[in-house]
mmCIF file of C-alpha atoms in Angstrom:
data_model
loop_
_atom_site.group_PDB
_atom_site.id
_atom_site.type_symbol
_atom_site.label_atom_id
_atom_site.label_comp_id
_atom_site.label_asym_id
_atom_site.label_seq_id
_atom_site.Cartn_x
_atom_site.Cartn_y
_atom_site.Cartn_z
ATOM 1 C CA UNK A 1 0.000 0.000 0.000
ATOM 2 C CA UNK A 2 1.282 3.195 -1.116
ATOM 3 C CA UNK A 3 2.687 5.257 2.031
ATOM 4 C CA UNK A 4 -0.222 8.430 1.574
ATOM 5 C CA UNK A 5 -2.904 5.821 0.929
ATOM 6 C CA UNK A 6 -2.064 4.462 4.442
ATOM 7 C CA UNK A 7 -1.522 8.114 6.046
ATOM 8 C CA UNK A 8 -4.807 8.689 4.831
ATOM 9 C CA UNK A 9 -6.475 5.697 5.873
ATOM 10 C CA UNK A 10 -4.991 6.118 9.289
ATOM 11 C CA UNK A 11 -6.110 10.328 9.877
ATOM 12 C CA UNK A 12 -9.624 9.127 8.397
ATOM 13 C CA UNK A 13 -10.078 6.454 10.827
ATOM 14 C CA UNK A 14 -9.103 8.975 13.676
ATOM 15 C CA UNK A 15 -11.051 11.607 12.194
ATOM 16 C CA UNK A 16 -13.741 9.118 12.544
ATOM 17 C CA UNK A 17 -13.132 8.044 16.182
ATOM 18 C CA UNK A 18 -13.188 11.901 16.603
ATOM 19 C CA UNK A 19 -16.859 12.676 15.494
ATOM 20 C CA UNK A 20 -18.112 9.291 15.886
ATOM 21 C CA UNK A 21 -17.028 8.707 19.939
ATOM 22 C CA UNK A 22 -17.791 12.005 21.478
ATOM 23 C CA UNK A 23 -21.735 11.263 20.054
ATOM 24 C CA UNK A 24 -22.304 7.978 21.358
ATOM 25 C CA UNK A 25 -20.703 9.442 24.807
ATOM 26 C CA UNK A 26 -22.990 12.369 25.371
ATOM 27 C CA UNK A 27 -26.088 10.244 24.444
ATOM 28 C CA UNK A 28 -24.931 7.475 26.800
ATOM 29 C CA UNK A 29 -24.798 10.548 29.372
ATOM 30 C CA UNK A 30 -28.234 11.088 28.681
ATOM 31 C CA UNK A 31 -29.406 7.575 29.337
ATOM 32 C CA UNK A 32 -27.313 6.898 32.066
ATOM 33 C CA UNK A 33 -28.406 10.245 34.075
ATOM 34 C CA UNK A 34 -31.882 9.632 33.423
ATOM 35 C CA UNK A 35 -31.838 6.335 34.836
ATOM 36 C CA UNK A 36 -29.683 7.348 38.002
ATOM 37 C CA UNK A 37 -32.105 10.382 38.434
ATOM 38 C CA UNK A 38 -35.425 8.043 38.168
ATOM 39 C CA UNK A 39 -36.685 9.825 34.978
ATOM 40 C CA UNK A 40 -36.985 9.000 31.016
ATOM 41 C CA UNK A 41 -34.641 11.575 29.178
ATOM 42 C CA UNK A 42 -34.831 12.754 25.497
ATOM 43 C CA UNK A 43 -37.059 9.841 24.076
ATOM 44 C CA UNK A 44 -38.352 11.283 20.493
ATOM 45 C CA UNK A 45 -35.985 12.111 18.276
ATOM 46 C CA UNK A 46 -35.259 9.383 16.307
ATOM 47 C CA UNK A 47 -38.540 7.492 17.890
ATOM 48 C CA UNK A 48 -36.567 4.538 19.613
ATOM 49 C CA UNK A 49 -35.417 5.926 23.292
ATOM 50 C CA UNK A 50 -34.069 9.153 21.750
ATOM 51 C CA UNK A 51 -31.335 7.823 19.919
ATOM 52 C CA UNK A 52 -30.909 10.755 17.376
ATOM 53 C CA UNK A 53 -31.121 13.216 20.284
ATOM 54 C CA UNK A 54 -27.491 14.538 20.071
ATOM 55 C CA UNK A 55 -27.975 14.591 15.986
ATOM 56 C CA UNK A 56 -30.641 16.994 16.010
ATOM 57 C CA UNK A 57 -28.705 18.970 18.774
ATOM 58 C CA UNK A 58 -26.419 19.294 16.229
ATOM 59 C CA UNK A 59 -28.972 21.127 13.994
ATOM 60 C CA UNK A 60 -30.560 23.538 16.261
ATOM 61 C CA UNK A 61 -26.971 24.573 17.221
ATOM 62 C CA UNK A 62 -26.197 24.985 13.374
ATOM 63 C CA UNK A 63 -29.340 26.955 12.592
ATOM 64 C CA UNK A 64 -29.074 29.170 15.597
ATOM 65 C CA UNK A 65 -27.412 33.207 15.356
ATOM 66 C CA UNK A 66 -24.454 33.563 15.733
ATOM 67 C CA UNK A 67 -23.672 36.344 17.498
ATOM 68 C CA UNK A 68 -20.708 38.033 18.733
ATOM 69 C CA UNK A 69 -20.212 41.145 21.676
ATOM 70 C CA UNK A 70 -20.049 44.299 20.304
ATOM 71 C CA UNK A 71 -16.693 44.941 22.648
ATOM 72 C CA UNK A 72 -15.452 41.459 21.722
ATOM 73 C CA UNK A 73 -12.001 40.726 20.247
ATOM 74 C CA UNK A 74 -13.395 39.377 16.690
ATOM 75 C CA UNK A 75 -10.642 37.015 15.917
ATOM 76 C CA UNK A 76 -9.551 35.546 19.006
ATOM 77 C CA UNK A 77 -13.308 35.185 20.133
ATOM 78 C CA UNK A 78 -13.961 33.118 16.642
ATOM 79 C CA UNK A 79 -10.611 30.865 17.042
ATOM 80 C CA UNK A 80 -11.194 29.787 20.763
ATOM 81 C CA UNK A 81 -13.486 26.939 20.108
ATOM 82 C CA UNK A 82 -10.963 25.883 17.340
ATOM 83 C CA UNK A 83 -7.958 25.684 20.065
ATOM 84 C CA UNK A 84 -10.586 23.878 22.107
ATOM 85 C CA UNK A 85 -10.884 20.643 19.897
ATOM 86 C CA UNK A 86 -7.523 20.739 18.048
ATOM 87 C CA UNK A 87 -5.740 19.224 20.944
ATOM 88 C CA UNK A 88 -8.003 16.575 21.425
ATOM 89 C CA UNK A 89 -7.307 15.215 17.782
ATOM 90 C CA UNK A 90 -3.551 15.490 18.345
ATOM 91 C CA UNK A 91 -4.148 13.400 21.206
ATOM 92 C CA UNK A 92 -6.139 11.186 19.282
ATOM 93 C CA UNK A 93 -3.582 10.418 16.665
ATOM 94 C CA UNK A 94 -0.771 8.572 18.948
ATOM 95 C CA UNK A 95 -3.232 6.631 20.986
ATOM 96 C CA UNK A 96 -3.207 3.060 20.486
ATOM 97 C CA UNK A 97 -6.647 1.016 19.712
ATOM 98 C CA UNK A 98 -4.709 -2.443 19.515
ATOM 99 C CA UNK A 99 -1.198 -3.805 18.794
ATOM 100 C CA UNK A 100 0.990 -3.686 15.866
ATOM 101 C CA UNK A 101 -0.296 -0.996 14.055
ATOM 102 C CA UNK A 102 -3.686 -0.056 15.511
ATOM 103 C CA UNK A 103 -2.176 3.566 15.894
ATOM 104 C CA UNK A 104 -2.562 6.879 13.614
ATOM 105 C CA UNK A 105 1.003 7.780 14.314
ATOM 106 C CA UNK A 106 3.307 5.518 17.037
ATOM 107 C CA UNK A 107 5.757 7.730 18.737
ATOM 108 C CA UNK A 108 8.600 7.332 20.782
ATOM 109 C CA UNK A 109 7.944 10.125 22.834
ATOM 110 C CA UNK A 110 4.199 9.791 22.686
ATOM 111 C CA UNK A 111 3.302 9.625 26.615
ATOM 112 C CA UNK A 112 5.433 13.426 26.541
ATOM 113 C CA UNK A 113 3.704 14.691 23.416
ATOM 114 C CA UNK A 114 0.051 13.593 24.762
ATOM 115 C CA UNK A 115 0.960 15.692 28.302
ATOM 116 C CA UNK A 116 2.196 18.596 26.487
ATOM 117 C CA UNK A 117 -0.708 18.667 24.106
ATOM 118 C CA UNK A 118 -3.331 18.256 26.569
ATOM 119 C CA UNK A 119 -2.222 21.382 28.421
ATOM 120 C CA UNK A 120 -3.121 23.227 25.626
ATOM 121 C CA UNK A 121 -6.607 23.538 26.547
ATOM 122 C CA UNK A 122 -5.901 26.298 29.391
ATOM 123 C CA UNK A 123 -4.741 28.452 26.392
ATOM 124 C CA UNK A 124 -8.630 28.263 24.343
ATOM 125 C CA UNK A 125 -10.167 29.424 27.833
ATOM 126 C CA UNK A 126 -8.076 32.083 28.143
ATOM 127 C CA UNK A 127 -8.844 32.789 24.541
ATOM 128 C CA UNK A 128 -12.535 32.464 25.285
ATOM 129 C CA UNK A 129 -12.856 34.222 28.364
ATOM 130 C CA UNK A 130 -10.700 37.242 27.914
ATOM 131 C CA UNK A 131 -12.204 38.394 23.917
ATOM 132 C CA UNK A 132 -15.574 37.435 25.900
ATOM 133 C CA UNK A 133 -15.696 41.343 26.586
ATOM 134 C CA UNK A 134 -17.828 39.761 29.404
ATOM 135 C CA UNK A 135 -16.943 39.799 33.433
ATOM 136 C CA UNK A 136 -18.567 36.335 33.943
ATOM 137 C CA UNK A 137 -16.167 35.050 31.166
ATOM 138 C CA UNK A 138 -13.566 36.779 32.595
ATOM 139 C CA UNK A 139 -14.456 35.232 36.041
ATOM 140 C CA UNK A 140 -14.780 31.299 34.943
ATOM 141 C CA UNK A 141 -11.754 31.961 32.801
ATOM 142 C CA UNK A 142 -9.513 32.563 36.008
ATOM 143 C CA UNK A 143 -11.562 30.395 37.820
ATOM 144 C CA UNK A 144 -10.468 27.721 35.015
ATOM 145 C CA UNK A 145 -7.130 29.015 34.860
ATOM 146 C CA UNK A 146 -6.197 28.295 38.543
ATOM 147 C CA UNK A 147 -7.770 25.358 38.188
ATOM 148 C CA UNK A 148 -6.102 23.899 35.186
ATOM 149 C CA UNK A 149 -2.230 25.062 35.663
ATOM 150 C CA UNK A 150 -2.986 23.498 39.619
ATOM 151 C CA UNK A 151 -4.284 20.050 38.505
ATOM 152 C CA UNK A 152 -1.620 20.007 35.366
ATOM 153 C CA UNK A 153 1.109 18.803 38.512
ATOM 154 C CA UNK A 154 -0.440 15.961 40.084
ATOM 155 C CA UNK A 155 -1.766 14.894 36.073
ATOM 156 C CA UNK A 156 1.854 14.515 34.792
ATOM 157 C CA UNK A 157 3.535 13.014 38.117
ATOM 158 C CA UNK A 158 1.139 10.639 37.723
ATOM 159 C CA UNK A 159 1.352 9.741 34.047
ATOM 160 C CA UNK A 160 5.259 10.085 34.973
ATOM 161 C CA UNK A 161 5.109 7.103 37.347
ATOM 162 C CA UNK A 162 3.338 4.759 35.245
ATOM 163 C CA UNK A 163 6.445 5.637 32.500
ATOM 164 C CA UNK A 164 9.091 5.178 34.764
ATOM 165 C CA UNK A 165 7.438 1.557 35.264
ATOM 166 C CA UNK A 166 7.572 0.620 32.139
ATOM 167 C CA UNK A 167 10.817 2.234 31.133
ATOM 168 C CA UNK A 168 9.826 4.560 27.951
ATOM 169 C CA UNK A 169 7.677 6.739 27.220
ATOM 170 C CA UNK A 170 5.692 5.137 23.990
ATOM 171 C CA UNK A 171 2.398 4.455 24.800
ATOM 172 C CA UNK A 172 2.692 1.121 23.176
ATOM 173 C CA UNK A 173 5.506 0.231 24.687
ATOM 174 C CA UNK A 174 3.802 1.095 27.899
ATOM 175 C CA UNK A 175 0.889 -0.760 27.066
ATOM 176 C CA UNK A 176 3.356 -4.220 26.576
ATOM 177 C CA UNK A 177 5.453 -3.037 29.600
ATOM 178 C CA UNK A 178 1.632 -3.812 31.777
ATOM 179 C CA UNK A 179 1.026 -6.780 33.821
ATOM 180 C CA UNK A 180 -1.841 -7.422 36.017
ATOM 181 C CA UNK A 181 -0.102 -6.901 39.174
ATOM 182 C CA UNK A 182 0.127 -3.227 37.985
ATOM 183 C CA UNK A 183 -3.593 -3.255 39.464
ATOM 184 C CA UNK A 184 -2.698 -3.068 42.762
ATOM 185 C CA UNK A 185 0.997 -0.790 42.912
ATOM 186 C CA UNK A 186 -0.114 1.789 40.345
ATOM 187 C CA UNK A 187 -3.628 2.664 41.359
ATOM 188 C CA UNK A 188 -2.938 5.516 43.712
ATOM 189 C CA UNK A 189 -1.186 6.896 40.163
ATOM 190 C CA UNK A 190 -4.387 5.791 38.301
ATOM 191 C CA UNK A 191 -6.364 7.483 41.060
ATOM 192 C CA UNK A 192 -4.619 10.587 40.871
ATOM 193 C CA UNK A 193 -4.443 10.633 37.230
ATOM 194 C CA UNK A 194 -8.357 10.038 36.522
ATOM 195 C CA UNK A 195 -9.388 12.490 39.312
ATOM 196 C CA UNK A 196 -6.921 15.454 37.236
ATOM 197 C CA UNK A 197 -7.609 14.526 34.336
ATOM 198 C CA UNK A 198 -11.832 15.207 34.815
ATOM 199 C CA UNK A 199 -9.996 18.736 36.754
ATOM 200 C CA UNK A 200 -8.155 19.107 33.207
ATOM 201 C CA UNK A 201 -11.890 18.861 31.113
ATOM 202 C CA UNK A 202 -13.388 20.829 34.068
ATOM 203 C CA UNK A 203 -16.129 17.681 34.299
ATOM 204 C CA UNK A 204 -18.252 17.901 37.171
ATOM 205 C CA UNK A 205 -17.614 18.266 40.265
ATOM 206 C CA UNK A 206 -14.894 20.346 38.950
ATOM 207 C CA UNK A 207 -17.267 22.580 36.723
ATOM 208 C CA UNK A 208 -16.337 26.027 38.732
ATOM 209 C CA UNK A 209 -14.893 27.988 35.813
ATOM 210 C CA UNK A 210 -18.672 27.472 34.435
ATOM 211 C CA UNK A 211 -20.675 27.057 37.384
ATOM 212 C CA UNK A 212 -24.348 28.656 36.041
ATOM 213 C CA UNK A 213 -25.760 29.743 39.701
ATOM 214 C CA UNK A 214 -22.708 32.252 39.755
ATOM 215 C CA UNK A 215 -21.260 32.824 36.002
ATOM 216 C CA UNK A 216 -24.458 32.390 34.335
ATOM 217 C CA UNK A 217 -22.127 30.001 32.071
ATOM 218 C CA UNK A 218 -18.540 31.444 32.851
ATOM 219 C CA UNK A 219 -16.195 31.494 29.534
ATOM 220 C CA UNK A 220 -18.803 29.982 27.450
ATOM 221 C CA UNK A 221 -21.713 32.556 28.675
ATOM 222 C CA UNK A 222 -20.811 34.492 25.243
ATOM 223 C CA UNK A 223 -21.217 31.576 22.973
ATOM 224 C CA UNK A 224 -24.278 30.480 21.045
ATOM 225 C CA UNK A 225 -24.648 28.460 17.939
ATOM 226 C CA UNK A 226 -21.995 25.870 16.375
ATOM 227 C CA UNK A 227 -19.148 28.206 18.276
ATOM 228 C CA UNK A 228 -20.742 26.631 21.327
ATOM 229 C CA UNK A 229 -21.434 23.138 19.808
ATOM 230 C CA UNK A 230 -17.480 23.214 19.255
ATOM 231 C CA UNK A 231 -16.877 24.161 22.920
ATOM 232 C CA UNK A 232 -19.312 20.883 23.676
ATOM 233 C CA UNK A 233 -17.606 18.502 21.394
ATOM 234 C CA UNK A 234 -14.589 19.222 22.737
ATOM 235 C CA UNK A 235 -15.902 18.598 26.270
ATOM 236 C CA UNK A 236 -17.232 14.952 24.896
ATOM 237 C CA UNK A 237 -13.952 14.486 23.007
ATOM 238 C CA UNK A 238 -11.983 15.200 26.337
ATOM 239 C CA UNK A 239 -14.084 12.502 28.114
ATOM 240 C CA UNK A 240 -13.202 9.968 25.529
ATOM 241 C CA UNK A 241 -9.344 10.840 25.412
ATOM 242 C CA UNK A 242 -9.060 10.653 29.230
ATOM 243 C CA UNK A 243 -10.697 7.196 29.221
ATOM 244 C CA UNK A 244 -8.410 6.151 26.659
ATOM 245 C CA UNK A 245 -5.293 7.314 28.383
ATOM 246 C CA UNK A 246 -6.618 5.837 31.479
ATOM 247 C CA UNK A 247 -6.883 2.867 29.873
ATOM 248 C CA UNK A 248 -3.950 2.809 28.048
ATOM 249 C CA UNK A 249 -1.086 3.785 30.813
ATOM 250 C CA UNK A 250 -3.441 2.291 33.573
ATOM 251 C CA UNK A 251 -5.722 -0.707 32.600
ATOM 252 C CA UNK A 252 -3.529 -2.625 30.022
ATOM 253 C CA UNK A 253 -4.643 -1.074 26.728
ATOM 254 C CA UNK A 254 -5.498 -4.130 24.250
ATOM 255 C CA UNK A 255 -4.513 -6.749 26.504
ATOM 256 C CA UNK A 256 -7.470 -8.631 28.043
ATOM 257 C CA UNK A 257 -8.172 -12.198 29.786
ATOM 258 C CA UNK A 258 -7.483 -14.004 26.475
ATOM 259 C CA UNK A 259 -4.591 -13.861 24.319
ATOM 260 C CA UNK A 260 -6.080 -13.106 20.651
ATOM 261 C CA UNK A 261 -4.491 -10.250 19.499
ATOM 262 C CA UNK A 262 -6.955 -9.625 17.195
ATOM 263 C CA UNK A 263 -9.733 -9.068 19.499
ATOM 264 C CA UNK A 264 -7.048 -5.872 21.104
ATOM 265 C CA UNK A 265 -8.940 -2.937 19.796
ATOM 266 C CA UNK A 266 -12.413 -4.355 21.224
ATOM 267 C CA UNK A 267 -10.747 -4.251 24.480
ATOM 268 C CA UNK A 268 -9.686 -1.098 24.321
ATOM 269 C CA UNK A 269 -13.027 -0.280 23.615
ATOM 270 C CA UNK A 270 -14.656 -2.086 25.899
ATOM 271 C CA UNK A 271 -12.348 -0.414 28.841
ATOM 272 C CA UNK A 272 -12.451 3.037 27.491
ATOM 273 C CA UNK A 273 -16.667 2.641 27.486
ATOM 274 C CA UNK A 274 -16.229 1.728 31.374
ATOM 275 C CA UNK A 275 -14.162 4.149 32.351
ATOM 276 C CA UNK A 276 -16.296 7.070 30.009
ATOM 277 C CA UNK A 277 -18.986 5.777 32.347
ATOM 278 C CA UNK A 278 -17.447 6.308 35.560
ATOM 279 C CA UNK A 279 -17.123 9.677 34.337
ATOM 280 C CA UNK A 280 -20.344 10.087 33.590
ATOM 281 C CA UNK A 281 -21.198 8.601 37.183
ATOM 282 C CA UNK A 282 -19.364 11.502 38.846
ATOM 283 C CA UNK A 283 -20.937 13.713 37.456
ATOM 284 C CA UNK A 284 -24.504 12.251 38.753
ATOM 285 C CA UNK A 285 -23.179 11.540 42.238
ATOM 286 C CA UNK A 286 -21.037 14.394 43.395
ATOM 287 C CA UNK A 287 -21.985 18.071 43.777
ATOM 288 C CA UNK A 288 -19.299 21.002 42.455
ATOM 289 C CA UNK A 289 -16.312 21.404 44.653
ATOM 290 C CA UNK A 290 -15.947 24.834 45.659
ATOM 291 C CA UNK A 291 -12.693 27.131 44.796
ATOM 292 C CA UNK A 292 -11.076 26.051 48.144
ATOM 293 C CA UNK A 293 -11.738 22.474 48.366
ATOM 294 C CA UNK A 294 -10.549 22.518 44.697
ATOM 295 C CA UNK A 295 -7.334 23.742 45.763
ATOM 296 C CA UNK A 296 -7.383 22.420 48.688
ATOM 297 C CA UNK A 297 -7.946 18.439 47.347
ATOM 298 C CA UNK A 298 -5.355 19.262 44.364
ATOM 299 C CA UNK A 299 -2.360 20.594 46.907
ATOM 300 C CA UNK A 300 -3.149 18.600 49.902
ATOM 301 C CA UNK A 301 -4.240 15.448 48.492
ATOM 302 C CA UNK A 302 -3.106 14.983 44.941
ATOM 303 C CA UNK A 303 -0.044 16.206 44.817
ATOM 304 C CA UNK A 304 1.432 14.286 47.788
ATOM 305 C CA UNK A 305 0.142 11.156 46.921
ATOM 306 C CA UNK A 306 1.247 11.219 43.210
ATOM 307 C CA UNK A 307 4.845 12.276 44.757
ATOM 308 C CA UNK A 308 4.667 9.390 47.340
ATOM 309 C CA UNK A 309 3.405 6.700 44.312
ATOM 310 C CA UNK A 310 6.665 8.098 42.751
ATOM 311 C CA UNK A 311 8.917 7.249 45.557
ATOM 312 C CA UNK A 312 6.676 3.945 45.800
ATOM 313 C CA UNK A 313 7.741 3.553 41.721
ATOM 314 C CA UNK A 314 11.653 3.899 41.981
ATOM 315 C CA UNK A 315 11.535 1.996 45.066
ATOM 316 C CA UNK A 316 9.941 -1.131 43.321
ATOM 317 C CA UNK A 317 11.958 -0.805 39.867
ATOM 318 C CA UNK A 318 15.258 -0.615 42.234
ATOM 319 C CA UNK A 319 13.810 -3.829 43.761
ATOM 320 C CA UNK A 320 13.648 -5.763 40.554
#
């Protein structure tokens, strides 16, 4: 196979994942909250349970106004959503759905390029908040400021410990580097990780930057139309890559209780849809942290246990 046929083939099946995922995510939300909260949820579009629901969400956001503050900064207010949902993709690309070469674009340094990417997102609320020409924007987007650059530490000593057990920083190579046992000596890393990581995509209970009985909707109040379908997606897409890193550095990627490779990638899948729907659960079950206890559980809590699972790390790979 010619080598753009396959570079296509490989961005079109992420591109895929990328619109595809995020959908079948926020409907699942739907469903699952309705259940937890003892009522029905969207149940006519589409006629069986709903199941078109996000779809036509999709076209009242596209056939809405867009409209943009009069004291707004034009450009930067337009591009946010853009820097919202380009990291995401990047992300997407050096994940691994299964072994051999189940991966857009296998990288050495891929564990390093995911972190780096993934703080990227601080930058499109910032964007958002401050050519807002709005005071609640400008609010959430400090609010999501502190709360992003605090819960960035804790995120990447974490991912760092699981890396330093497997010896490289490839995702795939982390992925082969798993055994079972991991279970047990990494999960105040996984912990960590999972709990920053819904700080990093500001899921509730860490919704402050947009917390609607004081912000109205913080950086997003601004927003209406596909500008704030974008900012939405990318909330959905951030669900689904911090499942899928979870999964990947945490839960064994593709390996499962039997040993047919082939039957990797439905693993994958299969964990990543679990650990979407603990997120999900979260958010049903826990009420938004306030700006101290934010802090206070990222500082106090996080941190020092991600730097003790550290010590815990080089103390077990001296061991061996």
């Amino acid at each position: 196979m010619p080598l753009w046929v396959e570079l296509l083939f490989r961005v079109g099946g992420v591109l895929v994942a990328f619109l595809t995922l995020p959908l079948l995510v926020g409907q699942a939300e739907h469903k699952i909250m309705a259940h937890m909260q003892g009522r029905l949820g969207p149940m006519y579009a589409g006629a069986f349970h709903g199941w078109a629901q996000l779809i036509a969400d999709g076209v009242k956001f596209v056939q809405k106004e867009e409209v943009t503050p009069r004291g707004a900064d034009r450009p930067v207010f337009r591009l946010a959503p853009v820097v919202a949902l380009v990291p995401y993709l990047l992300v997407l690309l050096v994940i691994p759905l299964g072994p051999g070469d189940l991966v857009a674009q296998p990288l050495d340094i891929g564990l390093f390029f995911v972190l780096a990417v993934v703080g990227v997102g601080v930058v499109a609320v910032l964007m958002s908040a401050w050519a807002s020409a709005n005071k609640y924007s400008l609010l959430g987007g400090l609010r999501a400021a502190a709360q992003l650059l605090g819960y960035e530490l804790p995120f990447v000593l974490a991912a760092a410990s699981v890396a330093m057990a497997a010896g490289t920083l490839s995702l795939p190579g982390i992925v082969e580097a798993w055994q079972p046992w991991w279970l047990l000596w990494q999960a105040p890393a996984m912990i960590v990780f999972f709990v920053a990581g819904l700080a990093e995509i500001r899921r509730p209970p860490f919704d402050m930057p947009i917390a609607d009985s004081e912000l109205v909707f913080g950086y997003l109040t601004e927003y209406t139309g596909l500008r704030f379908a974008l900012f939405l997606l990318a909330e959905y897409v951030g669900v689904v890559v911090i499942a899928a890193l979870t999964t990947v550095l945490f839960l064994g990627g593709w390996q499962g209780p039997f040993a047919d490779a082939q039957l990797g990638w439905l693993w994958t899948l299969l964990k990543v849809a679990a650990v979407s729907f603990v997120i999900i659960w979260f958010r049903v079950s826990y009420p938004r942290l306030r700006a101290d206890q934010l802090q206070r559980l990222c500082w106090l809590v996080l941190v020092p246990a991600s730097l003790a699972q550290l010590v815990l790390t080089v103390t077990v790979r001296m061991a061996l």
